[in-house]
Amino acid sequence: MAELESKYIAKNVESKWYEKWLEKNLFHSVPDERTPYTIVIPPPNVTGVLHMGHMLNETIQDVLCRKERMNGKNVCWVPGTDHASIATEAKVVNLLKEKGINKTDLTREEFLKHAWQWKEEKGGIILQQLKTLGCCCDWQRTKFTMDEDMSESVIKVFCSLYEKGLIYRGVRMVNWDPKALTAVSDEEVIYKDQHSKLYYLRYYLADDKSKYVIVATTRPETIMGDTAVCVNPNDERFSYLKGKKLIVPIVNREVPVVFDEYVDMTFGTGALKITPCHDINDYNIGIKHKLQSINIFNDNGTLNENGLQYKGMDRFDCRKKIVEDLQANNLMEKVEDYDNKIGLSERTSVPIEPKLSMQWFCKMKDMAKPALEAVEKGEIKFHPEKFINTYRHWMEDTKDWCISRQLWWGHRIPAYYLPNNEFVVAPTKEEALKKAQTILPNCTIEDLKQDEDVLDTWFSSWLWPMSCFNGINDPNNEEINYYYPTSDLITGPDIIFFWVARMIMAGLEFRKQIPFKNVYFTGIVRDKLGRKMSKTLGNSPDPLNLIDLYGADGVRMGMLMSSPAGNDLPFDESYCEQGRNFSNKIWNALRLLKGFSVEDIPQPESSKLAIEWFKQRMNVMLLSIEDDFSKYRLSESLKNIYTFIWDDFCSWFLEIIKPEYQKPIDSQTYNSAIEIFESLMKILHPFMPFVTEEIYHHLRERQEDDFIMNTSYPKCSQEENKMDEEFAFIKEVISSIRALRNSKGISPKQVLQCFIKENDSKDLITKYESIITKLANIEKPTFVKDKQEGSVSLMVRTTEMFIPITQNVNKDEEIKKINEQIKYYEGFIVSINKKLSNEKFVNNAPEKVVALERKKLEDCETKLSALKQELFSLQ
RNA sequence: GGGAGUAUAGCUCAGUUGGUUUAGAGCAUCUGCCUUACAAGCAGAGGGUCAUAGGUUCGACUCCUAUUACUCCCACCA
C-alpha cells in the first residue's frame, strides 16, 4: 500500500511504458502466418506540428491497431510524412529570407540543399509527438514521400501513365497562385463569400460617340485585356449592335461585339466584357469566336506591359486606381454592392488568378469509373455511409487533374526537351537519351533539358498504400502481397477528393486491387463556439500541453468520448479532465485491492454471488463492445467500458467484496477480483494504453516480456446472462433504500430493519440477501403478509418493502406523494385498457406485445392497490 | 442554383428492422456526506409536449410529405 501514490500521475508512467514497448520492439511487424491488419497513416506534412485534428485521427488509428493486435492480428501501422511541396517550399523560402537569402538568387540545386537540410534537422517533429500520444506505429517502417524508393515509384507511375496516354501536356486555363507562383489543382481552390462591388462601365460605340453600352463587371482592372463585348443573340435591346465595334474605356481600343447565348440576359445589363486571358468562361467564348487574347498580368499578380500606364501595379491597387480614373473620365455609370464568391488558394489564401499556361494534366475519367464502382458495390466501405454521395458526385464529373507545379521542392517531372523543342518522357536521363535519339540521332545527353516543374504533392500521396510497401517498384514482393490491400483508412472528409478518391484510382490502376477495405471519416475538431480549430484563429489548445495536464490517456479518452464517426467534435477540455479522473479512479481501485490483507478464510456468500454476477455482466459488455467495434462506433464502446468499470466494477462489485474495516479478505475472492480487474484492463487497453499497462504490472508479478498490449482480448461466450437481469432488480432494491435514507436524513451507518411483502420476488431477494444487507446496511429482511405499522413503504417494481423509521416522517407530504402516484398509475391503466379493448390492436399486434400489455396492466393494478392501502393506513 | 446531413434534458450525444411501466447516458445543476481506495470522490434528486404541421398505422422519437433552422459539399453567372 505504502508504495502506491494516492493519486495517479500519468507523467510518471507514460514515457516509461512507451520506452519499454519500443525497447522490446513491440510495434514492429513482419509478414507471418497470421492475418494482417494494416493501416498506413495519412502522412502529415513534414512541416506540420501536432494539432487537435491529428490527435483525434491518430488516437482512432491507435485504438484500432491495439484492438486488432489483441484480437490476434499481425498489426502493421506505417508512419511517415508528406513532403508537401508548396507548404514546405514556402517555409524554406521564408526561413532563407530571414537569413537574408532570396530564393531567386539561388540555383535549384542550392535551394534543394537548404530544403533537405531543413527537412533533416527540423522536419517530422510531428512523428516524435505521436509517440507522446502512445501511437503504436512501426517506426522502423517510417516513410517519407521523397525517399528514394518513393520517388522512384512516382516517376515510374508518371512514365507509365504517359505511355498509356493518360498524362498529357498542354496550354490550358489553370488556377494560378500569384503568391506561391505556381499552378494549383481545382481542389486546391477554396471559394469564399466576399462583399465586393459591381461596376457599371460605359463602352462607347466606335462609329457613334453619343451612344454607349453599359457593361457590368466585378473586375474593372481587367479591361486592358478586353477583346470583345458579348451579348445574347436573343436580346432585342442589343440587336442594333450587330457588326458594330465598341471602345474599351480608358484603353481606347476598338473591340467587336459578339453574340453568344452563354450570356444571361437578366444579369447586370445583359452585356458582358470578354477577357479571354483572365476568366475561364471568357476564354471559352474567345476560342469559340476566335478572339484575340491579351495577357495583362505578370506571374506575381502585378500588371505587365499590356497594363499600359498601370504597368507594375498590383492587381488590387490597379483596381482602385482604375475605378478613380473611370470616374474622373465619366466612364463609370454606377457602382453597386455585390456579394460573390472568389477563389482563394488553399495554401496561401490569396485570390487565385485564372491563367493560361502550359501544364501537365492527368486524365481522370477512365480511372474514376472503376474507383466509383468499388465504393458503390461495397468493396470499399465508407463510415459513415453518407460520404458515398459526396464521393459519387465528384467521381461522376471529374475534371482532368493539373499535376505540374512551378516549384523546386518535389518530384521533378521526368520529361526531357530536345533542342528541337520536342520532348520525351523517361525515368532517367539515360533512358530519355535513347528515346531522344530516335528523334534526333545526333542528340547528346547535354542537349537534353529536363522539365523545370515538379509534381503535385498528391501525385505521390495517391500511391502511399502501395509505395509504403514498395509495391510499385517491386509489385510482387512479399510485403506488398501480405499487407496490401490495407485494412482501414482513417482520415478527414476534407481530403476525400484530394487523397481518398485518388488512392482508390491508383490502387485499381496499378495493382488492380483496392487500397483499403474501410474508410473511417473523422469529424472536424471545433471549439466551444463551433468554430473550426485553426492556427489563425488561435482557438486550438496545444495538444502537448493537454497531454502534460491530463496525461495521454486522459486526452485520448477526452477526444474519443464525443466523436462518433463523421460527426464534428465540439472539443472541451473538461472531456480530458474526465479522462484523467477515470485514470485516477482505476488507480484507486488498484490501491483498494492491493491494500487488502489476504487470508485463507471461507468465502462469503455475497462475494461468491458478486463474482458470478460480474462474469456474466462482463459477457454482456463484451458482446456489445464487439458489436460497436464492428460498426466503428468507438465512442459508444468507450462510454460503455467507462460505465462498466466505474459503476459496475468500482461502485458495485468492489463494494460488495470489500471486507469489513481492518478485516482480511479470503484468497478465493481476492484472486477472482485480480483476474477480473486484469480482464477489465485488457478491455480498456486500446483506448487508454498507458494506465492499463501500468495497472497490469501492479496486479501480478510479470515476466519481463509480458505486456498487456500483447495479450489477447477477453472473449465473450454464448452463456446465459440471467444473473445480470436479476442483479438489476437487486440494484434497484438497494438504491431505493439508500434514497430513502437520503430523503429522511438517515445516516448510512444506521442499520435499518426491513420488511418485505411476500410475492414472487421472494426467492430472488433471498438469493441476494447477503448483498442487499451489506450494501443497504439493513438487517436480514423479514417477509410479511401485510403492511407494517409505523414504517415507510417503498415500492420496487411490484415488490413492497417497509422500513420502520421514526425520523422526519411528514404525513401530509407522504399522502401527497402517494396521491400523485395513484393518479399516475390510474392514468396509465386507462391507456393500457384503451389499447387492450381495441380489437384491432388485439388482433393485429404480435402476441408478445399484447401479452406484455396485459402484464403491464397486472403490475399496475398490483401497485395501485398497494398504494391505496398505504394511503388508507396513513389517513 | 444543385446535392447531402442534422434537429431528442442547460451542454454533448445514444435511442440498432415502428411495440418492455408512457424517452437513456456523460457533463453541468441541486441536496446530503471528509463513510477506513478515490472530494480527480461517495450516495441521491430535479430536468425533455423527442424542431413545427400534416399523413400512414391498432400503435410513431422511429416510416412518408411539407415547413422552419443550422451545417457541409458541389457549381464558370459577369
Tab-separated table of N, CA and C (backbone and C1' of nucleotides) in Angstrom, chain B residues 37-66:
chain	number	residue	atom	x	y	z
B	37	A	P	-11.100	2.235	2.411
B	37	A	O5'	-10.341	2.637	1.066
B	37	A	C5'	-8.927	2.660	0.996
B	37	A	C4'	-8.507	3.278	-0.316
B	37	A	C3'	-9.193	4.617	-0.622
B	37	A	O3'	-8.434	5.672	-0.066
B	37	A	C1'	-9.426	3.163	-2.476
B	38	C	P	-9.159	7.020	0.386
B	38	C	O5'	-9.534	7.747	-0.972
B	38	C	C5'	-8.491	8.274	-1.807
B	38	C	C4'	-9.049	8.511	-3.192
B	38	C	C3'	-10.209	9.498	-3.265
B	38	C	O3'	-9.727	10.823	-3.325
B	38	C	C1'	-10.677	7.582	-4.578
B	39	A	P	-10.144	11.883	-2.269
B	39	A	O5'	-10.742	13.163	-3.013
B	39	A	C5'	-11.252	13.110	-4.351
B	39	A	C4'	-12.096	14.352	-4.532
B	39	A	C3'	-11.424	15.630	-4.064
B	39	A	O3'	-11.649	16.662	-5.010
B	39	A	C1'	-13.503	15.350	-2.976
B	40	A	P	-10.537	17.081	-6.036
B	40	A	O5'	-10.766	16.090	-7.279
B	40	A	C5'	-11.747	16.406	-8.326
B	40	A	C4'	-11.834	15.181	-9.208
B	40	A	C3'	-11.874	13.933	-8.353
B	40	A	O3'	-13.091	13.220	-8.302
B	40	A	C1'	-9.883	13.988	-9.738
B	41	G	P	-14.019	12.612	-9.311
B	41	G	O5'	-14.564	11.319	-8.561
B	41	G	C5'	-13.638	10.389	-7.997
B	41	G	C4'	-13.980	10.093	-6.565
B	41	G	C3'	-15.421	9.762	-6.248
B	41	G	O3'	-15.766	8.472	-6.685
B	41	G	C1'	-14.562	11.149	-4.558
B	42	C	P	-17.220	8.149	-7.161
B	42	C	O5'	-17.974	8.029	-5.778
B	42	C	C5'	-17.631	6.984	-4.876
B	42	C	C4'	-18.520	7.064	-3.675
B	42	C	C3'	-20.011	7.134	-3.972
B	42	C	O3'	-20.549	5.855	-4.255
B	42	C	C1'	-19.460	8.758	-2.358
B	43	A	P	-21.773	5.730	-5.260
B	43	A	O5'	-22.973	6.231	-4.355
B	43	A	C5'	-23.308	5.506	-3.187
B	43	A	C4'	-24.429	6.225	-2.489
B	43	A	C3'	-25.586	6.603	-3.387
B	43	A	O3'	-26.452	5.509	-3.596
B	43	A	C1'	-24.983	8.446	-2.026
B	44	G	P	-27.409	5.480	-4.843
B	44	G	O5'	-28.514	6.524	-4.380
B	44	G	C5'	-29.166	7.329	-5.332
B	44	G	C4'	-29.857	8.440	-4.592
B	44	G	C3'	-30.636	9.382	-5.465
B	44	G	O3'	-31.943	8.869	-5.692
B	44	G	C1'	-29.213	10.637	-4.090
B	45	A	P	-32.649	9.058	-7.112
B	45	A	O5'	-32.992	10.619	-7.067
B	45	A	C5'	-33.872	11.125	-6.071
B	45	A	C4'	-33.970	12.614	-6.192
B	45	A	C3'	-34.374	13.134	-7.558
B	45	A	O3'	-35.781	13.098	-7.716
B	45	A	C1'	-32.520	14.361	-6.772
B	46	G	P	-36.420	12.961	-9.162
B	46	G	O5'	-36.341	14.448	-9.715
B	46	G	C5'	-37.063	15.498	-9.079
B	46	G	C4'	-36.561	16.828	-9.562
B	46	G	C3'	-36.702	17.059	-11.060
B	46	G	O3'	-37.988	17.553	-11.380
B	46	G	C1'	-34.507	17.607	-10.398
B	47	G	P	-38.723	17.013	-12.678
B	47	G	O5'	-37.842	17.630	-13.858
B	47	G	C5'	-37.797	19.045	-14.046
B	47	G	C4'	-36.716	19.365	-15.036
B	47	G	C3'	-36.872	18.681	-16.390
B	47	G	O3'	-37.715	19.439	-17.237
B	47	G	C1'	-34.646	18.434	-15.606
B	48	G	P	-39.070	18.814	-17.737
B	48	G	O5'	-38.953	18.796	-19.316
B	48	G	C5'	-37.851	19.382	-20.025
B	48	G	C4'	-37.775	18.713	-21.360
B	48	G	C3'	-39.118	18.294	-21.939
B	48	G	O3'	-39.633	19.338	-22.720
B	48	G	C1'	-37.456	16.580	-22.211
B	49	U	P	-41.110	19.830	-22.403
B	49	U	O5'	-41.976	18.618	-22.919
B	49	U	C5'	-42.168	18.484	-24.283
B	49	U	C4'	-43.286	17.533	-24.523
B	49	U	C3'	-43.457	17.278	-25.990
B	49	U	O3'	-42.693	16.116	-26.326
B	49	U	C1'	-45.488	18.029	-25.097
B	50	C	P	-42.479	15.705	-27.767
B	50	C	O5'	-40.927	16.129	-27.782
B	50	C	C5'	-40.356	16.759	-28.909
B	50	C	C4'	-39.030	16.095	-29.172
B	50	C	C3'	-38.899	15.573	-30.588
B	50	C	O3'	-37.710	16.132	-31.136
B	50	C	C1'	-38.319	13.905	-28.981
B	51	A	P	-37.688	16.570	-32.667
B	51	A	O5'	-37.731	18.155	-32.784
B	51	A	C5'	-37.828	19.019	-31.656
B	51	A	C4'	-38.143	20.379	-32.195
B	51	A	C3'	-39.534	20.504	-32.807
B	51	A	O3'	-40.489	20.834	-31.814
B	51	A	C1'	-37.908	21.371	-34.311
B	52	U	P	-41.967	20.165	-31.928
B	52	U	O5'	-42.618	21.019	-33.100
B	52	U	C5'	-42.878	22.412	-32.936
B	52	U	C4'	-43.507	22.952	-34.194
B	52	U	C3'	-44.683	22.151	-34.724
B	52	U	O3'	-45.893	22.496	-34.057
B	52	U	C1'	-43.211	22.622	-36.498
B	53	A	P	-47.039	21.401	-33.913
B	53	A	O5'	-47.579	21.275	-35.413
B	53	A	C5'	-48.181	22.400	-36.036
B	53	A	C4'	-48.584	22.039	-37.441
B	53	A	C3'	-49.300	20.708	-37.584
B	53	A	O3'	-50.668	20.801	-37.236
B	53	A	C1'	-47.654	20.889	-39.255
B	54	G	P	-51.506	19.441	-37.052
B	54	G	O5'	-51.859	19.107	-38.550
B	54	G	C5'	-52.147	17.787	-38.903
B	54	G	C4'	-51.891	17.592	-40.377
B	54	G	C3'	-51.972	16.142	-40.804
B	54	G	O3'	-53.301	15.761	-41.063
B	54	G	C1'	-49.943	17.056	-41.569
B	55	G	P	-53.835	14.405	-40.356
B	55	G	O5'	-53.145	13.305	-41.279
B	55	G	C5'	-53.354	13.350	-42.684
B	55	G	C4'	-52.365	12.453	-43.384
B	55	G	C3'	-52.383	10.988	-42.952
B	55	G	O3'	-53.438	10.277	-43.551
B	55	G	C1'	-50.142	11.748	-43.138
B	56	U	P	-54.047	9.005	-42.804
B	56	U	O5'	-52.916	7.914	-43.005
B	56	U	C5'	-52.603	7.417	-44.305
B	56	U	C4'	-51.506	6.391	-44.204
B	56	U	C3'	-51.752	5.289	-43.187
B	56	U	O3'	-52.587	4.269	-43.722
B	56	U	C1'	-49.563	6.115	-42.930
B	57	U	P	-53.832	3.764	-42.851
B	57	U	O5'	-53.127	3.021	-41.636
B	57	U	C5'	-52.315	1.881	-41.876
B	57	U	C4'	-51.652	1.458	-40.595
B	57	U	C3'	-52.571	1.314	-39.399
B	57	U	O3'	-53.235	0.053	-39.403
B	57	U	C1'	-50.646	2.527	-38.767
B	58	C	P	-54.749	-0.004	-38.939
B	58	C	O5'	-54.671	0.293	-37.393
B	58	C	C5'	-55.862	0.551	-36.636
B	58	C	C4'	-55.558	0.466	-35.162
B	58	C	C3'	-54.352	1.265	-34.711
B	58	C	O3'	-54.706	2.609	-34.447
B	58	C	C1'	-54.206	-0.912	-33.831
B	59	G	P	-53.756	3.768	-34.960
B	59	G	O5'	-52.470	3.528	-34.044
B	59	G	C5'	-52.500	3.929	-32.667
B	59	G	C4'	-51.235	3.504	-31.985
B	59	G	C3'	-49.952	4.108	-32.546
B	59	G	O3'	-49.729	5.395	-32.002
B	59	G	C1'	-49.668	1.783	-32.245
B	60	A	P	-49.039	6.527	-32.856
B	60	A	O5'	-47.642	6.706	-32.134
B	60	A	C5'	-46.633	5.746	-32.025
B	60	A	C4'	-45.302	6.403	-32.276
B	60	A	C3'	-45.322	7.914	-32.482
B	60	A	O3'	-44.092	8.476	-32.058
B	60	A	C1'	-44.643	6.865	-34.474
B	61	C	P	-43.914	9.088	-30.661
B	61	C	O5'	-42.410	9.613	-30.701
B	61	C	C5'	-42.107	10.900	-31.205
B	61	C	C4'	-40.689	10.937	-31.713
B	61	C	C3'	-40.421	10.057	-32.924
B	61	C	O3'	-40.693	10.754	-34.118
B	61	C	C1'	-38.743	9.708	-31.266
B	62	U	P	-41.260	9.988	-35.408
B	62	U	O5'	-40.216	8.800	-35.634
B	62	U	C5'	-38.908	9.063	-36.171
B	62	U	C4'	-38.128	7.772	-36.196
B	62	U	C3'	-38.620	6.764	-37.223
B	62	U	O3'	-37.525	6.251	-37.961
B	62	U	C1'	-38.597	5.801	-35.034
B	63	C	P	-37.135	6.981	-39.326
B	63	C	O5'	-38.327	6.518	-40.287
B	63	C	C5'	-38.271	5.268	-40.950
B	63	C	C4'	-39.464	5.124	-41.868
B	63	C	C3'	-39.848	6.390	-42.631
B	63	C	O3'	-39.060	6.541	-43.803
B	63	C	C1'	-41.777	5.465	-41.661
B	64	C	P	-38.761	7.992	-44.393
B	64	C	O5'	-40.169	8.387	-45.034
B	64	C	C5'	-40.676	7.684	-46.165
B	64	C	C4'	-41.970	8.328	-46.621
B	64	C	C3'	-41.895	9.837	-46.819
B	64	C	O3'	-41.382	10.166	-48.097
B	64	C	C1'	-43.809	9.313	-45.541
B	65	U	P	-40.573	11.526	-48.305
B	65	U	O5'	-41.737	12.606	-48.256
B	65	U	C5'	-42.743	12.635	-49.267
B	65	U	C4'	-43.734	13.725	-48.974
B	65	U	C3'	-43.135	15.088	-48.658
B	65	U	O3'	-42.772	15.801	-49.829
B	65	U	C1'	-44.823	14.600	-47.082
B	66	A	P	-41.583	16.867	-49.747
B	66	A	O5'	-42.298	18.079	-48.989
B	66	A	C5'	-43.306	18.844	-49.637
B	66	A	C4'	-43.955	19.775	-48.649
B	66	A	C3'	-43.009	20.775	-47.980
B	66	A	O3'	-42.752	21.908	-48.790
B	66	A	C1'	-44.365	19.772	-46.341
